[in-house]
Coordinates of C-alpha atoms in Angstrom, one line a residue:
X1 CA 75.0 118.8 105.6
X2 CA 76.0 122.1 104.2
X3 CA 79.0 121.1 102.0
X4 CA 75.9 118.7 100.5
X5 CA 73.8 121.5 100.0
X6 CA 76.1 123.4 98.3
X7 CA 76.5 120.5 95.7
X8 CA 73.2 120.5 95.0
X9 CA 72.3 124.1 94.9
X10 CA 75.4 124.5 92.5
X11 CA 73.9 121.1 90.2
X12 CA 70.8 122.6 90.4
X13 CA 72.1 125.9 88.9
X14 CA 74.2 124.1 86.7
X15 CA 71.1 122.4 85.5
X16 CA 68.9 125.6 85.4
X17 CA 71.8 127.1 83.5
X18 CA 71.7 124.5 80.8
X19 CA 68.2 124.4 80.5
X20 CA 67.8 128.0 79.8
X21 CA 70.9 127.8 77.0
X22 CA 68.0 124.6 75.7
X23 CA 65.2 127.3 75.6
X24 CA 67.2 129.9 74.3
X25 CA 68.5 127.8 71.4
X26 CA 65.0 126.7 70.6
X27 CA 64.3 130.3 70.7
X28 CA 66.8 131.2 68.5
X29 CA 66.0 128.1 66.2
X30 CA 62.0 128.9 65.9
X31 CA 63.2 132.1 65.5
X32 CA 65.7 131.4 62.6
X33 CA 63.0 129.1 60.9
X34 CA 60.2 131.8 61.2
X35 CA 62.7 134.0 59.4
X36 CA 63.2 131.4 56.9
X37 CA 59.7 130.7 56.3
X38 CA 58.8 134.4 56.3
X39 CA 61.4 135.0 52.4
X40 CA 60.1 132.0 51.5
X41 CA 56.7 132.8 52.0
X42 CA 57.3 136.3 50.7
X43 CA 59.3 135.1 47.5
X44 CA 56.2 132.5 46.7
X45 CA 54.1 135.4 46.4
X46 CA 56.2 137.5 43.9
X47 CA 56.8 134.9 41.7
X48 CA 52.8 134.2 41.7
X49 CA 51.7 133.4 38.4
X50 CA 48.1 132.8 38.5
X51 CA 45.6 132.4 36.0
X52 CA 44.7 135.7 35.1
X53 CA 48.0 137.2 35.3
X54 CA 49.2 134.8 32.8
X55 CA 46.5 136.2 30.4
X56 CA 48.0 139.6 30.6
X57 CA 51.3 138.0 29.5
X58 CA 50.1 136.5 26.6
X59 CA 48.1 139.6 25.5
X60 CA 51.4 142.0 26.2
X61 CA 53.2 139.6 23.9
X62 CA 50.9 139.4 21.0
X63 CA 51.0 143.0 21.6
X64 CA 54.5 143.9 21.4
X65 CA 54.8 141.6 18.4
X66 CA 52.3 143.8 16.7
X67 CA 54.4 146.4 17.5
X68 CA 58.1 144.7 16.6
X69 CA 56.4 144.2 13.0
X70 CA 55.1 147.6 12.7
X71 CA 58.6 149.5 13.1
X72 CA 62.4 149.1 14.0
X73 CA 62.6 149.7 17.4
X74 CA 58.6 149.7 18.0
X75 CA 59.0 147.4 20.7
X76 CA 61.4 145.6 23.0
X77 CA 60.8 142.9 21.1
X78 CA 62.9 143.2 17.9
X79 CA 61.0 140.9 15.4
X80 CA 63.3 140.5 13.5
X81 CA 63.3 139.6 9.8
X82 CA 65.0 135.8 9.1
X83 CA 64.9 136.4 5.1
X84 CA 63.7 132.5 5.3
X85 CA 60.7 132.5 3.3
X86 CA 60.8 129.0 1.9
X87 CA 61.1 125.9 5.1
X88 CA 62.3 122.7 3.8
X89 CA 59.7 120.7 2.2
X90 CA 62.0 117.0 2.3
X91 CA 62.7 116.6 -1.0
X92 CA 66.5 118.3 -0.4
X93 CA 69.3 116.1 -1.6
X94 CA 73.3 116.0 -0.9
X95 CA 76.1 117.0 2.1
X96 CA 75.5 119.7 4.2
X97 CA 77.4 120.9 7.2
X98 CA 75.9 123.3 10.3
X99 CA 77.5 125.0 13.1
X100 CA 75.4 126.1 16.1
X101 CA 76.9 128.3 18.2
X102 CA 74.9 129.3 21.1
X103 CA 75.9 128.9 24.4
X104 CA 79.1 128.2 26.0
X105 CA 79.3 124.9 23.6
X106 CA 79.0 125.0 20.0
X107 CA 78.5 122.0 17.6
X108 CA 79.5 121.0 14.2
X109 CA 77.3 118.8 12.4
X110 CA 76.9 117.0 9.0
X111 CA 74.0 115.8 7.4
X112 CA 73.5 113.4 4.1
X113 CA 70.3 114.3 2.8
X114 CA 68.0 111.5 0.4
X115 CA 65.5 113.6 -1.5
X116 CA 61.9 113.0 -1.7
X117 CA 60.5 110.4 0.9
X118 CA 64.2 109.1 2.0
X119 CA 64.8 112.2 4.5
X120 CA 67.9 112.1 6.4
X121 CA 70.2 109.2 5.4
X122 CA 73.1 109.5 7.9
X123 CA 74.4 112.3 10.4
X124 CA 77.2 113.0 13.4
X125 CA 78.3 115.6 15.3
X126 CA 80.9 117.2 17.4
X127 CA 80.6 119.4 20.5
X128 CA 83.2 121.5 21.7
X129 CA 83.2 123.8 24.6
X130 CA 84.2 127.3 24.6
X131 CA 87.3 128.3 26.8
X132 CA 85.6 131.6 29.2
X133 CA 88.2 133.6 27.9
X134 CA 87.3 133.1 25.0
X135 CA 83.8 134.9 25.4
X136 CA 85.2 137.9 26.2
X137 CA 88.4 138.2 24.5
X138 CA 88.0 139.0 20.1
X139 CA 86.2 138.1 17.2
X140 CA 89.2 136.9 15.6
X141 CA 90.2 134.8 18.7
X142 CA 86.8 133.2 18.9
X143 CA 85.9 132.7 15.2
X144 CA 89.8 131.1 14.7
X145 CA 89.2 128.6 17.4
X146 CA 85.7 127.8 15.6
X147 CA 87.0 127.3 12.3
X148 CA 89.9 125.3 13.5
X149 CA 87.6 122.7 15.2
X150 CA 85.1 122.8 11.8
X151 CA 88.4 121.7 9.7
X152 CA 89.2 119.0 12.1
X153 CA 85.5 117.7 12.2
X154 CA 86.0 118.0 8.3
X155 CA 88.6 116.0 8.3
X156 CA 87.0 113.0 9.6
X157 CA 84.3 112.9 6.6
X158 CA 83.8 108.9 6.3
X159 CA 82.4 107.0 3.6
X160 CA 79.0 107.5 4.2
X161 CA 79.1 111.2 3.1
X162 CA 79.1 111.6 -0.7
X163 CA 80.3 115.2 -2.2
X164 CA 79.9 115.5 -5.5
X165 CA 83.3 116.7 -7.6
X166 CA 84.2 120.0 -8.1
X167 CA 81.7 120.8 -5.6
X168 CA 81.9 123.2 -2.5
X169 CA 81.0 122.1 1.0
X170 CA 78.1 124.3 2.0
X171 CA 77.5 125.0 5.6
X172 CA 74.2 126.7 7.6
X173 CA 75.1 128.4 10.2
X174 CA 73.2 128.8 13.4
X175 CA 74.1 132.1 15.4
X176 CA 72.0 132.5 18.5
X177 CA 72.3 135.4 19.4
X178 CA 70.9 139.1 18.5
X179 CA 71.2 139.9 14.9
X180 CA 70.4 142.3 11.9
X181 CA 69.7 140.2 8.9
X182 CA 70.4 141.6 5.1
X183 CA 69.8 138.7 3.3
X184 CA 69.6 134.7 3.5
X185 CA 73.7 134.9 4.3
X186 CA 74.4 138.1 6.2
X187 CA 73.7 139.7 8.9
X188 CA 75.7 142.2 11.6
X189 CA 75.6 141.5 15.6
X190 CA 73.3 143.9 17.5
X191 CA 74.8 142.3 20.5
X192 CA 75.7 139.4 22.8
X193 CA 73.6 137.8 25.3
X194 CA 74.1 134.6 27.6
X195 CA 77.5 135.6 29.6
X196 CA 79.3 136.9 26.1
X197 CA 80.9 140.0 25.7
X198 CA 83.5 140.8 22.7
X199 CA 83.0 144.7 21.6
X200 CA 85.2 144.1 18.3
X201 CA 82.1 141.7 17.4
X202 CA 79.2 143.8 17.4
X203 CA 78.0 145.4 14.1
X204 CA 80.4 143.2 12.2
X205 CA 79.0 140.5 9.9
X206 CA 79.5 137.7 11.8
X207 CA 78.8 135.2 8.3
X208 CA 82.4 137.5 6.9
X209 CA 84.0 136.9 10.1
X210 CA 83.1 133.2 10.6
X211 CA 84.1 133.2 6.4
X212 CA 87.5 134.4 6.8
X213 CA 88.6 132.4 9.6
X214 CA 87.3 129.4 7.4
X215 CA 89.8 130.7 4.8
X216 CA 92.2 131.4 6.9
X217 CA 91.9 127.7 8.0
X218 CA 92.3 126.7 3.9
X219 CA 88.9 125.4 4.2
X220 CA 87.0 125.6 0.7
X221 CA 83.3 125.8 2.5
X222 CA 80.5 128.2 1.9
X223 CA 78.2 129.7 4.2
X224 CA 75.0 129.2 2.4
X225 CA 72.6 130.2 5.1
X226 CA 72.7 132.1 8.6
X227 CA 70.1 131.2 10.9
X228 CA 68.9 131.6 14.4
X229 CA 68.8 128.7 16.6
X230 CA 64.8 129.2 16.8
X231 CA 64.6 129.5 13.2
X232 CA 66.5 126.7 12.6
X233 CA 64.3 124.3 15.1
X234 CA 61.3 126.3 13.0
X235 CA 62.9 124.4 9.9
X236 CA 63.7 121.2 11.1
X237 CA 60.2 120.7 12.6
X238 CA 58.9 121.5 9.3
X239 CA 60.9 119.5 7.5
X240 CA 59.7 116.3 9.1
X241 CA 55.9 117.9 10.1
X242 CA 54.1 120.2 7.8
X243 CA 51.8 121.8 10.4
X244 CA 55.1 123.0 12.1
X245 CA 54.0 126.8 12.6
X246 CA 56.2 128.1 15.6
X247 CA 59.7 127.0 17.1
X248 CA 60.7 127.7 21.3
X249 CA 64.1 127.3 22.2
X250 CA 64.4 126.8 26.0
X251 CA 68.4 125.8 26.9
X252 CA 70.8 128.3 27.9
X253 CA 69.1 131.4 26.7
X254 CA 65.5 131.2 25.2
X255 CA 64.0 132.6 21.6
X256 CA 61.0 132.0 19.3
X257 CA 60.1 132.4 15.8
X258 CA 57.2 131.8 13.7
X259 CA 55.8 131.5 10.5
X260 CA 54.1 135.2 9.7
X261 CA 52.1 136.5 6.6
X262 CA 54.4 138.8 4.9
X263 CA 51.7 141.1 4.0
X264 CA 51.3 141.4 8.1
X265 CA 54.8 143.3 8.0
X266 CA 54.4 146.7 8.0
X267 CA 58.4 147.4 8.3
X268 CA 59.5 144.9 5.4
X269 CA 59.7 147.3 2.1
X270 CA 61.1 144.3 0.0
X271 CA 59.0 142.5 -2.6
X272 CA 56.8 140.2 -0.9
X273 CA 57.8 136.5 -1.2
X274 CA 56.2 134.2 -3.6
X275 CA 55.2 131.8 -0.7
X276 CA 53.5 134.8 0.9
X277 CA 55.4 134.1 3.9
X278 CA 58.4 135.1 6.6
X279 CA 60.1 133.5 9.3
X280 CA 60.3 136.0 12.1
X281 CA 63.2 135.4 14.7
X282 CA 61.0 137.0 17.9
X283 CA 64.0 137.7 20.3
X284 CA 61.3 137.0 23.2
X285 CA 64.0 136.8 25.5
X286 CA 64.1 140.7 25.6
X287 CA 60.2 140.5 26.1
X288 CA 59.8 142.9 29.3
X289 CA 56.0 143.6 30.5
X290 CA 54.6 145.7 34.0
X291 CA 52.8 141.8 34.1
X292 CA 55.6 140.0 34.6
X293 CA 55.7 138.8 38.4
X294 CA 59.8 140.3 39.6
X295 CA 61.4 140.1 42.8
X296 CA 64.3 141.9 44.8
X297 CA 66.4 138.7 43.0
X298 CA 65.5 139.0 39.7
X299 CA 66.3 143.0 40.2
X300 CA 69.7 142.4 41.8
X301 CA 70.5 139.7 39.2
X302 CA 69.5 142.1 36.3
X303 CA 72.0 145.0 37.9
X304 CA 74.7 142.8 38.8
X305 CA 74.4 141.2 34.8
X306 CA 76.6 142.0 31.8
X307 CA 73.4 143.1 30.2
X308 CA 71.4 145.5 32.8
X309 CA 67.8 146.0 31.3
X310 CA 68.2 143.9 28.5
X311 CA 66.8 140.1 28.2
X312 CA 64.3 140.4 31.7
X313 CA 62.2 137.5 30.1
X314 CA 65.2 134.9 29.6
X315 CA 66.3 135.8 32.8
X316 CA 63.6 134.6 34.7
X317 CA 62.8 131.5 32.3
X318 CA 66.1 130.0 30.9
X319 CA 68.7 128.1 32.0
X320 CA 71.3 130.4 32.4
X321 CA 69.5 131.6 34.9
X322 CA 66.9 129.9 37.2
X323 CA 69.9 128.1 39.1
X324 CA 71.5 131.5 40.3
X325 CA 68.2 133.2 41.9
X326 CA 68.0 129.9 43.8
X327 CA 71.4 130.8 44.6
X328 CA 70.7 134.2 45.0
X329 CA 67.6 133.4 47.4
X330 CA 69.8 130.8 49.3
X331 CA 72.0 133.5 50.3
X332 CA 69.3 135.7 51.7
X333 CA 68.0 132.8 53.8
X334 CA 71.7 131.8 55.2
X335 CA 72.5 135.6 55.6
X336 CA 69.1 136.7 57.8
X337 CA 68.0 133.3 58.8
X338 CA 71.2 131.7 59.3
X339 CA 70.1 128.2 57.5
X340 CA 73.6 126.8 57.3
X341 CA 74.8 127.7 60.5
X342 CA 76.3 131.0 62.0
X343 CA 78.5 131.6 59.2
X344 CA 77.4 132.3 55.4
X345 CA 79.1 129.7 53.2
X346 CA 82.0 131.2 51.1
X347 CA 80.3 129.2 48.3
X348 CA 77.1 130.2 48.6
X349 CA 78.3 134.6 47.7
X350 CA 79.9 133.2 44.6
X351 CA 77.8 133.8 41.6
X352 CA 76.3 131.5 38.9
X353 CA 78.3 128.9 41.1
X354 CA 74.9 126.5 41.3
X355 CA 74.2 126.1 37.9
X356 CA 70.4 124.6 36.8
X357 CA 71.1 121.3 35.7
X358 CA 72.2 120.9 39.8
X359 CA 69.0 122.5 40.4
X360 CA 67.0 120.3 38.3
X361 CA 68.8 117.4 39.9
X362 CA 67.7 118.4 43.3
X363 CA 64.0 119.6 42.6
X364 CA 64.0 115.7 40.9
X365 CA 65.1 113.9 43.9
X366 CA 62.9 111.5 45.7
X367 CA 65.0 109.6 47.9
X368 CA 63.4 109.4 51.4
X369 CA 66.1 111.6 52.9
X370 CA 67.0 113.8 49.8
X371 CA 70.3 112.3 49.0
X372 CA 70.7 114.1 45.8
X373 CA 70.3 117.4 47.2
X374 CA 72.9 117.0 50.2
X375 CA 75.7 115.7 48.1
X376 CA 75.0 118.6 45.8
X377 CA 74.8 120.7 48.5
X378 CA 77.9 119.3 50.1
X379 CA 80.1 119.1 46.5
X380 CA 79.1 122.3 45.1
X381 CA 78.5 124.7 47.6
X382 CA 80.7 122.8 50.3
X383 CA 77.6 123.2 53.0
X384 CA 78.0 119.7 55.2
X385 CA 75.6 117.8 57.6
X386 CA 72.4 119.5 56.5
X387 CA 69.4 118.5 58.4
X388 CA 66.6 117.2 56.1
X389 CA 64.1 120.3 57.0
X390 CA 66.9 122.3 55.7
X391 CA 67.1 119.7 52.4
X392 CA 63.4 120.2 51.8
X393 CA 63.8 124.1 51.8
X394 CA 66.5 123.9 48.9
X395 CA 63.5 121.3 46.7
X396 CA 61.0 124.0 47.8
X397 CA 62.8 126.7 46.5
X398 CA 63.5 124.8 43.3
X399 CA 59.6 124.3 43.0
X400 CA 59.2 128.3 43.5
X401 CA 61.8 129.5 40.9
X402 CA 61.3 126.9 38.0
X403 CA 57.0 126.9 38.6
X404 CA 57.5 130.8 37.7
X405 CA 59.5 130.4 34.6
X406 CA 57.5 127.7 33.6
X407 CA 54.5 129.1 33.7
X408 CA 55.6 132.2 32.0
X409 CA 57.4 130.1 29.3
X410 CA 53.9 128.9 28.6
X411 CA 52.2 132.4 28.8
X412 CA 54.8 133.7 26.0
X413 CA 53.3 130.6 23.3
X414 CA 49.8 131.5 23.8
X415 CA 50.6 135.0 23.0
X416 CA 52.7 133.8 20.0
X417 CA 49.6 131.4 19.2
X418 CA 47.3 134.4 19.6
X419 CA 49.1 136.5 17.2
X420 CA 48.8 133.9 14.2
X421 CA 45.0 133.3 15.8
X422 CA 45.5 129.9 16.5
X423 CA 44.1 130.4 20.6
X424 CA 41.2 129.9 19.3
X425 CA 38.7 127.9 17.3
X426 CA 37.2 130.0 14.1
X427 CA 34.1 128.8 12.4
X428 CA 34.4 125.1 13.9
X429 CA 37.6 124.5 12.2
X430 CA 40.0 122.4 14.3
X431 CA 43.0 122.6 12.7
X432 CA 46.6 120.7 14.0
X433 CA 48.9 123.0 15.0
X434 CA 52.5 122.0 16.4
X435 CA 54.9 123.9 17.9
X436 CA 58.4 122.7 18.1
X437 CA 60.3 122.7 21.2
X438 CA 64.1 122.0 21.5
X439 CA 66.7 123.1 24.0
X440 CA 68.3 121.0 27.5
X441 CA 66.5 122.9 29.5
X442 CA 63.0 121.6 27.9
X443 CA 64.3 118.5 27.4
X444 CA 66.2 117.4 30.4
X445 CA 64.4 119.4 33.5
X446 CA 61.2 117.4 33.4
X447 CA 59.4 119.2 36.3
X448 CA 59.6 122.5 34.3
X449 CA 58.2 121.1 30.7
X450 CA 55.8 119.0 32.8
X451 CA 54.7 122.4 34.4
X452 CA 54.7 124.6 31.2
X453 CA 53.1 122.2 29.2
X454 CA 50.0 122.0 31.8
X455 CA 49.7 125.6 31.8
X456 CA 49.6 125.9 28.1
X457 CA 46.6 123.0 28.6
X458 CA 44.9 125.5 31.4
X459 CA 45.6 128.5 29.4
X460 CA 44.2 127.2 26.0
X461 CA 41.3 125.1 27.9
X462 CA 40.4 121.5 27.0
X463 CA 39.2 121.6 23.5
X464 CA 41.6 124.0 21.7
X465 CA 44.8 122.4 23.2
X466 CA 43.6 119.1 21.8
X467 CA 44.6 120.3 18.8
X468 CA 47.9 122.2 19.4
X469 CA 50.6 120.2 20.0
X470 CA 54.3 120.5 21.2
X471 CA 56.8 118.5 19.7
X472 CA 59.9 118.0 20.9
X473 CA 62.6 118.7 17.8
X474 CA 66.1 117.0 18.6
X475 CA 68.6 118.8 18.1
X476 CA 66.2 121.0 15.9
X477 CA 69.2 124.2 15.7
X478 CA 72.1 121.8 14.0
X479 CA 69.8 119.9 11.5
X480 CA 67.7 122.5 10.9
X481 CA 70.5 125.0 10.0
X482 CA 71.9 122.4 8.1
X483 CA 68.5 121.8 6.1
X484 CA 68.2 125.4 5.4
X485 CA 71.4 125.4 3.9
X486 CA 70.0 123.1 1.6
X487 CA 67.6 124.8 0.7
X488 CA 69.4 127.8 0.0
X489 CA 72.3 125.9 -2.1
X490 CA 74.3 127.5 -5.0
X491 CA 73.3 124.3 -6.8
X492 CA 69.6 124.2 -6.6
X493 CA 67.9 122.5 -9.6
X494 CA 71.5 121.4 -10.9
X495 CA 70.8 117.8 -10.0
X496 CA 67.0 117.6 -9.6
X497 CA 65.2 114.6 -11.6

């Protein structure tokens, strides 16, 4: 009897043992997931965009661009001058080349134009991708390679591209990134955004760099016309719509520019144009306002950043970066919550490692058990075996992050709208007015253009967003550089009938 009694005294401890290791591991668990749900909570409601804050976006950034026109340096945002005061009007004829450089691939592209009512007969392209050490390395390192891989696209000119003899191949050039315009063809770096970083670059023409690696190359090619990305979706949307009055490039980085009066530029001293009016390039991305909703992430992000300071509205809208404060927010939750287990994992510390297209692939998943998200999951960040309730954090936070930039995406047209006083209807005039939209991250991550283009609907209310319109323009930086290079050709009127 006693040796049985000590069996089950010792099972029953054993038992009493294992159940309280049960409750403390639920414990633990529900304590884990409160923590979890706590910086989720918390982050929902600093990226809050609601209603009325959203108005106080749009009116900071018709502000500002008051100020930008008024003076150099009057404003974060730089306004800057594009010296394109004549769009395409689709009656340009002949061969013309672009190269878009504006991310961490560029593009050549060539374009055979028709003239009046034939448009663009035939085009192709190239892309290439730029090696990372290339980005921060030299100007004459970066501009080589360009050149070298604009002789070889050259090269390959087929039948269906005419030039005629004893002509010079003129090329538009699209140059996204911050720059100080003297004329049509010229203009000095003010400096680098989107992850480059060569010193020798900035305040050098970058249309005299580009120029002389083309010589070096023994290229006989012009650069007719430097453009920004935005400006250069501005002119291909115009070319192919008239009512074209604004261009938003949301991709890698993120940029507008408009069509403004030039009589509404206090800071441009020139003669005024005989159209009466000027392409600005905005720069929006270095749009910074006390509205804009910021969070512990967006701060360490900014610090940690090759640019501190600069660029706070791109880095909470644009590609580059929406992926990395999931990242960023990922870690927190791991770290104080312990969401992937006991151990932070290695992946998860290392930045810009989850990059937004794998973002947008995981806020887009609707498998039943969010397949999509734990193979990306497992092959990017190497977490393993994650639970579905853990899945659905990961979409949730997607929803957070993108929702924000979104929305403020949206905010910044209605301010740009509001400047050129199309937010509203004047003396029952209900004019069409189309902005153009291009960039991968508009295009491809359909949750955040779906988002930004209902808030510019429950910004601008029922009846005056009937009448503006967003148009996507493909590929709207290559064409549209190319097109302005038209435009601006050495030959204009040589061969017009």
């Amino acid at each position: 009897m006693g040796k049985k009694a000590v069996v089950i005294i010792t099972a029953a401890a054993v038992c009493a043992a294992a159940a309280a290791l049960v409750v403390r591991h639920r414990m633990l668990s529900s304590g884990r997931w409160a923590r979890a749900t706590a910086i989720i909570k918390e982050l929902e409601e600093k990226c809050g965009t609601p209603i009325g804050k959203l108005r106080q976006v749009a009116d900071a950034m018709a502000v500002e661009m008051h100020a930008g026109l008024a003076s150099e340096g009057g404003s974060k945002l730089k306004m800057i001058i594009s010296y394109v005061d004549n769009l395409p009007t689709g009656t340009e004829k002949g061969l013309f080349y672009a190269l878009d450089l504006g991310g961490t691939n560029f593009r050549v592209l060539r374009v055979q134009l028709g003239g009046k009512g034939r448009g663009i007969i035939s085009q192709e392209f190239t892309e290439v991708s730029i090696p990372e050490n290339l980005m921060v390395g030299t100007s004459d390192a970066l501009f080589d390679y360009i050149a070298a891989e604009l002789a070889k696209f050259v090269a390959k000119e087929g039948q269906d591209y005419q030039l005629p003899p004893g002509r010079q191949r003129e090329l538009g050039f699209t140059f996204s990134f911050p720059v100080l315009q003297s004329s049509i063809n010229s203009g000095t770096l003010i400096k680098w955004t989107k992850g480059f970083s060569i010193d020798d670059a900035v305040g050098q023409d970058v249309v005299a760099e580009l120029s002389k690696a083309i010589e070096k190359k023994g290229l006989d090619m012009r650069v007719s016309a430097l453009v920004n990305d935005t400006v250069g979706t501005l002119a291909g949307g115009r070319y192919v719509n008239g009512d074209v009055v604004a261009a938003v490039v949301l991709g890698t980085g993120t940029n507008a520019a408009y069509v403004e009066r030039a009589h509404a530029i206090p800071k441009w001293h020139g003669l005024l144009p005989k159209s009466g009016d000027m392409v600005i390039n905005m720069e929006w991305g270095s749009f910074k306002s006390a509205h804009l909703p910021l969070t512990e992430y967006d701060h360490s992000l900014d610090t940690e950043s090759l640019n501190p300071g600069d660029q706070i509205f791109e880095k909470l809208i644009s590609g580059m970066y929406l992926g990395e404060i999931v990242r960023r927010v990922l870690c927190k939750i791991a770290e104080e919550a312990s969401l992937f287990g006991d151990t932070v994992p290695p992946k998860l510390k290392v930045p810009f490692i989850l990059r937004t297209p794998d973002m947008s692939a995981m806020h887009h998943d609707t498998s039943s058990d969010l397949k999509v998200v734990r193979d990306i999951l497992k092959n990017v960040l190497e977490i393993s075996n994650t639970s579905l309730k853990v899945r659905k954090v990961v979409v949730e936070l997607c929803n957070i992050v993108a929702t924000r930039g979104a929305r403020l995406a949206a905010a910044g047209i209605v301010g740009v709208l509001k400047k050129v006083g199309k937010d509203a209807f004047k003396d029952g005039e209900k004019q069409r007015t189309v902005v153009a939209l291009d960039g991968g991250l508009y295009e491809h991550y359909n949750e955040y253009s779906k988002c930004m283009e209902n808030t510019l609907r429950e910004l601008l209310g029922e009846e005056v967003s009937e009448s503006i319109v967003i148009e996507h323009s493909n590929d709207g930086s290559g064409i549209g550089a190319a097109l302005l290079a038209a435009s601006h050709s050495q030959y204009l009127g040589v061969d017009e009938s």
